Amino acid sequence: MDILHHLSGIDVLQAFLAGPGDTKEWFEIRNAAAQLSLAHGFERLLSLETINVELYEHQVEAVLRVLRHMRGRAVLADEVGLGKTIEAGVIAKEYLLRDLARRILILVPSSLKNQWKSELEEKIGLHFQIACRPASFAKDLVLASIDTAKRKENAAVIHERPWDLVIVDEAHRLKNKATVNWQFVNAIEKKYLLLLTATPVQNDLRELYNLITLLKPGQLKTFTQFKREFMIDRHAPKNVSGLRRLLSEVMVRKNRRDTLLFWPKRHVRSFSVPLGHEESAFYRLMVEELGWAYRSRPTGKRNILPYLLLLRELCSHPQTAAKTLTGLVKAGRSSILPAERCRRLLACLPPGPPAKLVWTMDFVKKLTEPAIIFTEFRTTLEEVAAACRRAGWAVELIHGGLSAAEKEQAVARFRKNGRLLLSTECGGEGWNLQFCRVLLNYDLPWNPLRLEQRIGRIHRLGQKDDVMVVNLATEGTMESYILYLLEQKLGMFDLVIGELEQILADLPGSYEQLLAHLALESRDEEELRARLEAFGKELERACRVYENVRQLNMQLFSPDGRSVYLEA
């Protein structure tokens, strides 16, 4: 092919050939931006034609307010469950389309990285790279946990380059100016900044001052002035109307009542399934062996995670635990459990179907509509699927071993004419299944947030019918204690989506690891019950703290907020 050009343009051609070129993705975005730049200001949202989700009215209002009036620096403080992630994603897409942003950094809690990534890809059409090492922070669209980002080697890369937009989720964790987190985010060179939190104040009004100062220094004046004008003490505000006026210039907040959105009811039924003699003996022997092995190790060399895995597998299905035990035997040497003790356990493996599977088959037989069955483990999934197929029922499976296309096909078949969809957490992540209204939790995740995510697959905006959630727990096992804590101490099934995470954040460690520690450290049933009761009181305290936080935020940010004094 001949390329014709005028000699006067030789410098342009040489620069073009020598210079770095954009990727195809960036070329298309910039080309679209050039076409869309004819739209003046933010009269309309250009991104609405490019995203895969229909925004609710309150979300459109929030996005336009941030873009038009707050110039891209705002606290998104809608109540939990109202879609702050989507709002932030649309704002990012809008800036990209208008060529007002190219480098975007999103900082989230570690547990939410994958959720953020899938939401942005599936609903907003933005592909962010999850960053772990310094080189990955040199990309343009970066998503990372704040704990990873603030590491010295990563922070150096982040701080040496300007960012167009920085988004921080769970931003109430930036409440203390003296912390590494606050100072790390404050040191980032950024044009636009979005801070996402449903509870800007946790237990001290100074936290609110620090958060707003990070966003817009001087908005709440000096701390001395703020204290004089707006604080009775650090737990109680005064001149709330004046404070609310200043906050309205940098904060967007809606509560559920304001949105008038329809939320279906959630009916939860929990069943305790008694174990047969052999299954019960196997459970107790395995708990004893795991407890012995864990306590035998030096305190400083205990890794609770493999023991936690075996306990969870044991509560799910005997064959699931047996598969791991067999792997330990084949390995020959194991720091978890000696091979001879693994063989002893395998010799006691109960024959026949476990009690939970028998109960599940009876439950499905009585169903008159499609249902989703969730389990944590692939082996359990396959055992339940095999039993259902032997009964002649149509079953679709979703698990981590399938490609995205295969999962999509399975969901499509289930939606069209399926009776059962069996899914693991990994398989069901990111799929919205609100066309179904019945969900059975075959086993209970030891992390309540994963249980909430399961339920959120069907109980979400867009669900037209009331949903039924069925929880199974084997009697006399850790599952029954988990269910007791969830229902009686946390009141989980009465909470609004998103509130559970706020409550658990006040605990001294990982919820599931705390539970495993109780189970493994207890030498008998009586000691375990005592430890669980103490843990239950800690959960009740965390619930009270959250309720106080919620009330204070209601007072500060809702026009009809009641006068509340936050307990220390």
Short mmCIF file of C-alpha atoms in Angstrom, two decimals, residues 296-526:
data_model
loop_
_atom_site.label_atom_id
_atom_site.label_comp_id
_atom_site.label_asym_id
_atom_site.label_seq_id
_atom_site.Cartn_x
_atom_site.Cartn_y
_atom_site.Cartn_z
CA SER A 296 -0.83 -29.15 70.06
CA ARG A 297 0.93 -26.64 67.86
CA PRO A 298 2.98 -23.81 69.43
CA THR A 299 0.85 -20.70 69.82
CA GLY A 300 3.03 -18.64 67.49
CA LYS A 301 2.92 -21.28 64.73
CA ARG A 302 -0.80 -21.89 64.51
CA ASN A 303 -2.40 -21.26 61.12
CA ILE A 304 -6.12 -21.44 61.70
CA LEU A 305 -7.16 -21.35 58.03
CA PRO A 306 -6.74 -25.08 57.13
CA TYR A 307 -8.58 -26.08 60.31
CA LEU A 308 -11.34 -23.59 59.50
CA LEU A 309 -11.65 -25.10 56.02
CA LEU A 310 -12.03 -28.64 57.39
CA LEU A 311 -14.62 -27.52 59.95
CA ARG A 312 -16.65 -25.80 57.22
CA GLU A 313 -16.39 -28.87 54.97
CA LEU A 314 -17.48 -31.12 57.83
CA CYS A 315 -20.63 -29.05 58.36
CA SER A 316 -21.36 -29.04 54.62
CA HIS A 317 -21.14 -32.74 53.67
CA PRO A 318 -19.11 -35.70 55.06
CA GLN A 319 -17.76 -36.50 51.57
CA THR A 320 -16.43 -32.96 51.20
CA ALA A 321 -14.37 -33.30 54.37
CA ALA A 322 -13.36 -36.84 53.37
CA LYS A 323 -11.91 -35.58 50.09
CA THR A 324 -9.59 -33.20 51.95
CA LEU A 325 -8.62 -35.90 54.47
CA THR A 326 -7.77 -38.25 51.59
CA GLY A 327 -5.56 -35.55 50.13
CA LEU A 328 -3.72 -35.22 53.44
CA VAL A 329 -3.13 -39.00 53.53
CA LYS A 330 -1.74 -38.99 49.98
CA ALA A 331 0.56 -36.11 50.90
CA GLY A 332 2.16 -38.43 53.48
CA ARG A 333 3.20 -35.67 55.88
CA SER A 334 0.95 -32.88 56.97
CA SER A 335 1.33 -30.09 59.50
CA ILE A 336 -2.46 -30.03 59.86
CA LEU A 337 -3.31 -33.58 60.94
CA PRO A 338 -1.10 -36.71 60.97
CA ALA A 339 -1.86 -39.27 58.25
CA GLU A 340 -2.74 -42.04 60.74
CA ARG A 341 -5.37 -39.83 62.36
CA CYS A 342 -6.77 -38.94 58.91
CA ARG A 343 -7.08 -42.68 58.16
CA ARG A 344 -8.87 -43.21 61.46
CA LEU A 345 -11.39 -40.53 60.54
CA LEU A 346 -11.91 -41.93 57.03
CA ALA A 347 -12.63 -45.34 58.53
CA CYS A 348 -15.49 -43.78 60.48
CA LEU A 349 -17.04 -42.06 57.45
CA PRO A 350 -20.82 -42.63 57.73
CA PRO A 351 -22.45 -44.68 54.95
CA GLY A 352 -25.52 -43.55 53.05
CA PRO A 353 -26.80 -40.06 52.31
CA PRO A 354 -26.32 -37.44 55.05
CA ALA A 355 -29.35 -36.13 56.95
CA LYS A 356 -29.26 -32.73 55.25
CA LEU A 357 -29.38 -34.28 51.79
CA VAL A 358 -32.37 -36.44 52.74
CA TRP A 359 -34.14 -33.34 54.09
CA THR A 360 -33.30 -31.37 50.93
CA MET A 361 -34.68 -34.05 48.62
CA ASP A 362 -37.94 -34.06 50.55
CA PHE A 363 -38.08 -30.23 50.40
CA VAL A 364 -37.49 -30.09 46.64
CA LYS A 365 -40.09 -32.80 46.04
CA LYS A 366 -42.74 -30.51 47.57
CA LEU A 367 -41.68 -27.39 45.66
CA THR A 368 -44.06 -26.03 43.02
CA GLU A 369 -41.67 -23.44 41.58
CA PRO A 370 -37.97 -23.13 40.60
CA ALA A 371 -35.39 -22.76 43.37
CA ILE A 372 -31.71 -21.99 43.83
CA ILE A 373 -29.57 -24.12 46.16
CA PHE A 374 -26.32 -22.60 47.43
CA THR A 375 -23.37 -24.45 48.90
CA GLU A 376 -19.80 -23.43 49.66
CA PHE A 377 -18.08 -26.43 48.10
CA ARG A 378 -17.84 -28.05 44.68
CA THR A 379 -17.87 -31.58 46.12
CA THR A 380 -21.08 -30.86 48.03
CA LEU A 381 -22.57 -29.35 44.87
CA GLU A 382 -21.82 -32.51 42.90
CA GLU A 383 -23.23 -34.79 45.62
CA VAL A 384 -26.50 -32.83 45.77
CA ALA A 385 -26.70 -32.62 41.96
CA ALA A 386 -26.21 -36.39 41.61
CA ALA A 387 -29.03 -37.07 44.08
CA CYS A 388 -31.36 -34.67 42.27
CA ARG A 389 -30.62 -36.25 38.89
CA ARG A 390 -31.27 -39.72 40.29
CA ALA A 391 -34.68 -38.39 41.30
CA GLY A 392 -35.26 -37.31 37.70
CA TRP A 393 -35.10 -33.55 38.24
CA ALA A 394 -33.61 -31.07 35.77
CA VAL A 395 -30.57 -29.45 37.38
CA GLU A 396 -28.29 -26.64 36.22
CA LEU A 397 -24.91 -26.04 37.87
CA ILE A 398 -22.80 -22.93 38.37
CA HIS A 399 -19.33 -23.23 39.88
CA GLY A 400 -15.88 -21.72 39.56
CA GLY A 401 -14.76 -24.36 37.06
CA LEU A 402 -17.08 -23.01 34.35
CA SER A 403 -16.29 -20.21 31.93
CA ALA A 404 -18.39 -17.03 31.95
CA ALA A 405 -20.17 -18.21 28.79
CA GLU A 406 -20.98 -21.60 30.32
CA LYS A 407 -22.37 -19.95 33.44
CA GLU A 408 -24.48 -17.62 31.31
CA GLN A 409 -25.88 -20.57 29.35
CA ALA A 410 -26.71 -22.45 32.57
CA VAL A 411 -28.57 -19.42 33.97
CA ALA A 412 -30.43 -18.96 30.68
CA ARG A 413 -31.55 -22.63 30.65
CA PHE A 414 -32.66 -22.41 34.29
CA ARG A 415 -34.58 -19.21 33.61
CA LYS A 416 -36.36 -20.74 30.63
CA ASN A 417 -37.47 -24.10 31.95
CA GLY A 418 -35.29 -25.25 34.84
CA ARG A 419 -36.40 -26.64 38.18
CA LEU A 420 -33.17 -26.30 40.18
CA LEU A 421 -30.03 -24.18 39.97
CA LEU A 422 -27.17 -25.36 42.18
CA SER A 423 -24.39 -22.86 42.76
CA THR A 424 -21.26 -22.31 44.77
CA GLU A 425 -20.37 -18.82 46.04
CA CYS A 426 -17.64 -18.50 43.45
CA GLY A 427 -19.98 -19.61 40.69
CA GLY A 428 -22.84 -17.32 41.66
CA GLU A 429 -20.76 -14.21 42.21
CA GLY A 430 -21.95 -11.30 40.10
CA TRP A 431 -25.10 -13.02 38.78
CA ASN A 432 -28.45 -11.36 39.41
CA LEU A 433 -31.07 -14.07 39.77
CA GLN A 434 -34.10 -12.02 40.84
CA PHE A 435 -36.31 -13.87 38.34
CA CYS A 436 -36.35 -16.64 40.99
CA ARG A 437 -37.74 -16.14 44.49
CA VAL A 438 -36.82 -19.31 46.42
CA LEU A 439 -33.33 -19.90 47.84
CA LEU A 440 -32.09 -22.81 49.94
CA ASN A 441 -28.84 -22.46 51.89
CA TYR A 442 -27.71 -26.09 52.00
CA ASP A 443 -24.83 -25.06 54.23
CA LEU A 444 -24.17 -21.83 56.13
CA PRO A 445 -21.08 -19.77 55.36
CA TRP A 446 -19.13 -18.99 58.52
CA ASN A 447 -18.74 -15.45 57.18
CA PRO A 448 -22.20 -13.80 57.41
CA LEU A 449 -21.33 -11.39 54.59
CA ARG A 450 -21.19 -14.32 52.16
CA LEU A 451 -24.62 -15.42 53.35
CA GLU A 452 -25.91 -11.90 52.75
CA GLN A 453 -24.39 -11.95 49.26
CA ARG A 454 -26.17 -15.23 48.50
CA ILE A 455 -29.53 -13.79 49.54
CA GLY A 456 -28.74 -10.63 47.59
CA ARG A 457 -28.73 -12.64 44.37
CA ILE A 458 -32.56 -12.80 44.54
CA HIS A 459 -33.52 -10.19 47.19
CA ARG A 460 -32.56 -6.99 45.43
CA LEU A 461 -34.00 -4.06 43.55
CA GLY A 462 -35.79 -5.47 40.51
CA GLN A 463 -37.29 -8.47 42.35
CA LYS A 464 -41.06 -8.31 41.82
CA ASP A 465 -42.15 -10.91 44.39
CA ASP A 466 -41.57 -11.62 48.05
CA VAL A 467 -38.65 -14.01 48.48
CA MET A 468 -38.34 -17.15 50.58
CA VAL A 469 -34.98 -18.01 52.12
CA VAL A 470 -34.54 -21.43 53.72
CA ASN A 471 -31.55 -22.11 55.99
CA LEU A 472 -30.40 -25.61 56.95
CA ALA A 473 -28.31 -26.34 60.02
CA THR A 474 -27.35 -29.73 61.39
CA GLU A 475 -28.39 -30.13 64.99
CA GLY A 476 -25.66 -30.07 67.65
CA THR A 477 -22.95 -28.83 65.28
CA MET A 478 -21.20 -25.51 64.71
CA GLU A 479 -23.82 -24.78 62.07
CA SER A 480 -26.55 -24.70 64.70
CA TYR A 481 -24.47 -22.28 66.80
CA ILE A 482 -23.81 -20.12 63.73
CA LEU A 483 -27.53 -19.93 63.03
CA TYR A 484 -28.22 -19.06 66.68
CA LEU A 485 -25.74 -16.19 66.55
CA LEU A 486 -27.10 -14.91 63.25
CA GLU A 487 -30.73 -14.96 64.34
CA GLN A 488 -30.62 -14.24 68.06
CA LYS A 489 -27.56 -12.04 68.50
CA LEU A 490 -27.09 -10.27 65.16
CA GLY A 491 -30.73 -10.24 64.05
CA MET A 492 -29.25 -10.68 60.59
CA PHE A 493 -32.41 -11.47 58.70
CA ASP A 494 -34.09 -8.28 59.91
CA LEU A 495 -31.20 -6.06 58.83
CA VAL A 496 -31.19 -3.93 55.70
CA ILE A 497 -28.73 -5.08 53.02
CA GLY A 498 -25.35 -3.59 53.85
CA GLU A 499 -25.92 -3.04 57.58
CA LEU A 500 -24.31 -6.34 58.53
CA GLU A 501 -20.95 -5.24 57.18
CA GLN A 502 -21.09 -2.08 59.28
CA ILE A 503 -21.73 -4.15 62.42
CA LEU A 504 -19.02 -6.76 61.81
CA ALA A 505 -16.45 -4.05 61.15
CA ASP A 506 -16.51 -3.32 64.90
CA LEU A 507 -15.32 -6.82 65.83
CA PRO A 508 -11.67 -7.38 66.84
CA GLY A 509 -10.98 -9.76 63.94
CA SER A 510 -12.39 -11.92 61.15
CA TYR A 511 -15.81 -13.28 62.16
CA GLU A 512 -15.20 -16.76 60.75
CA GLN A 513 -11.72 -17.03 62.26
CA LEU A 514 -13.06 -15.95 65.65
CA LEU A 515 -15.66 -18.72 65.41
CA ALA A 516 -13.07 -21.31 64.39
CA HIS A 517 -10.85 -20.27 67.29
CA LEU A 518 -13.75 -20.83 69.72
CA ALA A 519 -14.45 -24.29 68.29
CA LEU A 520 -10.82 -25.44 68.27
CA GLU A 521 -9.82 -24.02 71.66
CA SER A 522 -12.81 -25.53 73.50
CA ARG A 523 -12.08 -28.91 75.06
CA ASP A 524 -15.71 -29.91 75.58
CA GLU A 525 -19.27 -28.86 74.76
CA GLU A 526 -19.73 -26.91 77.97
#
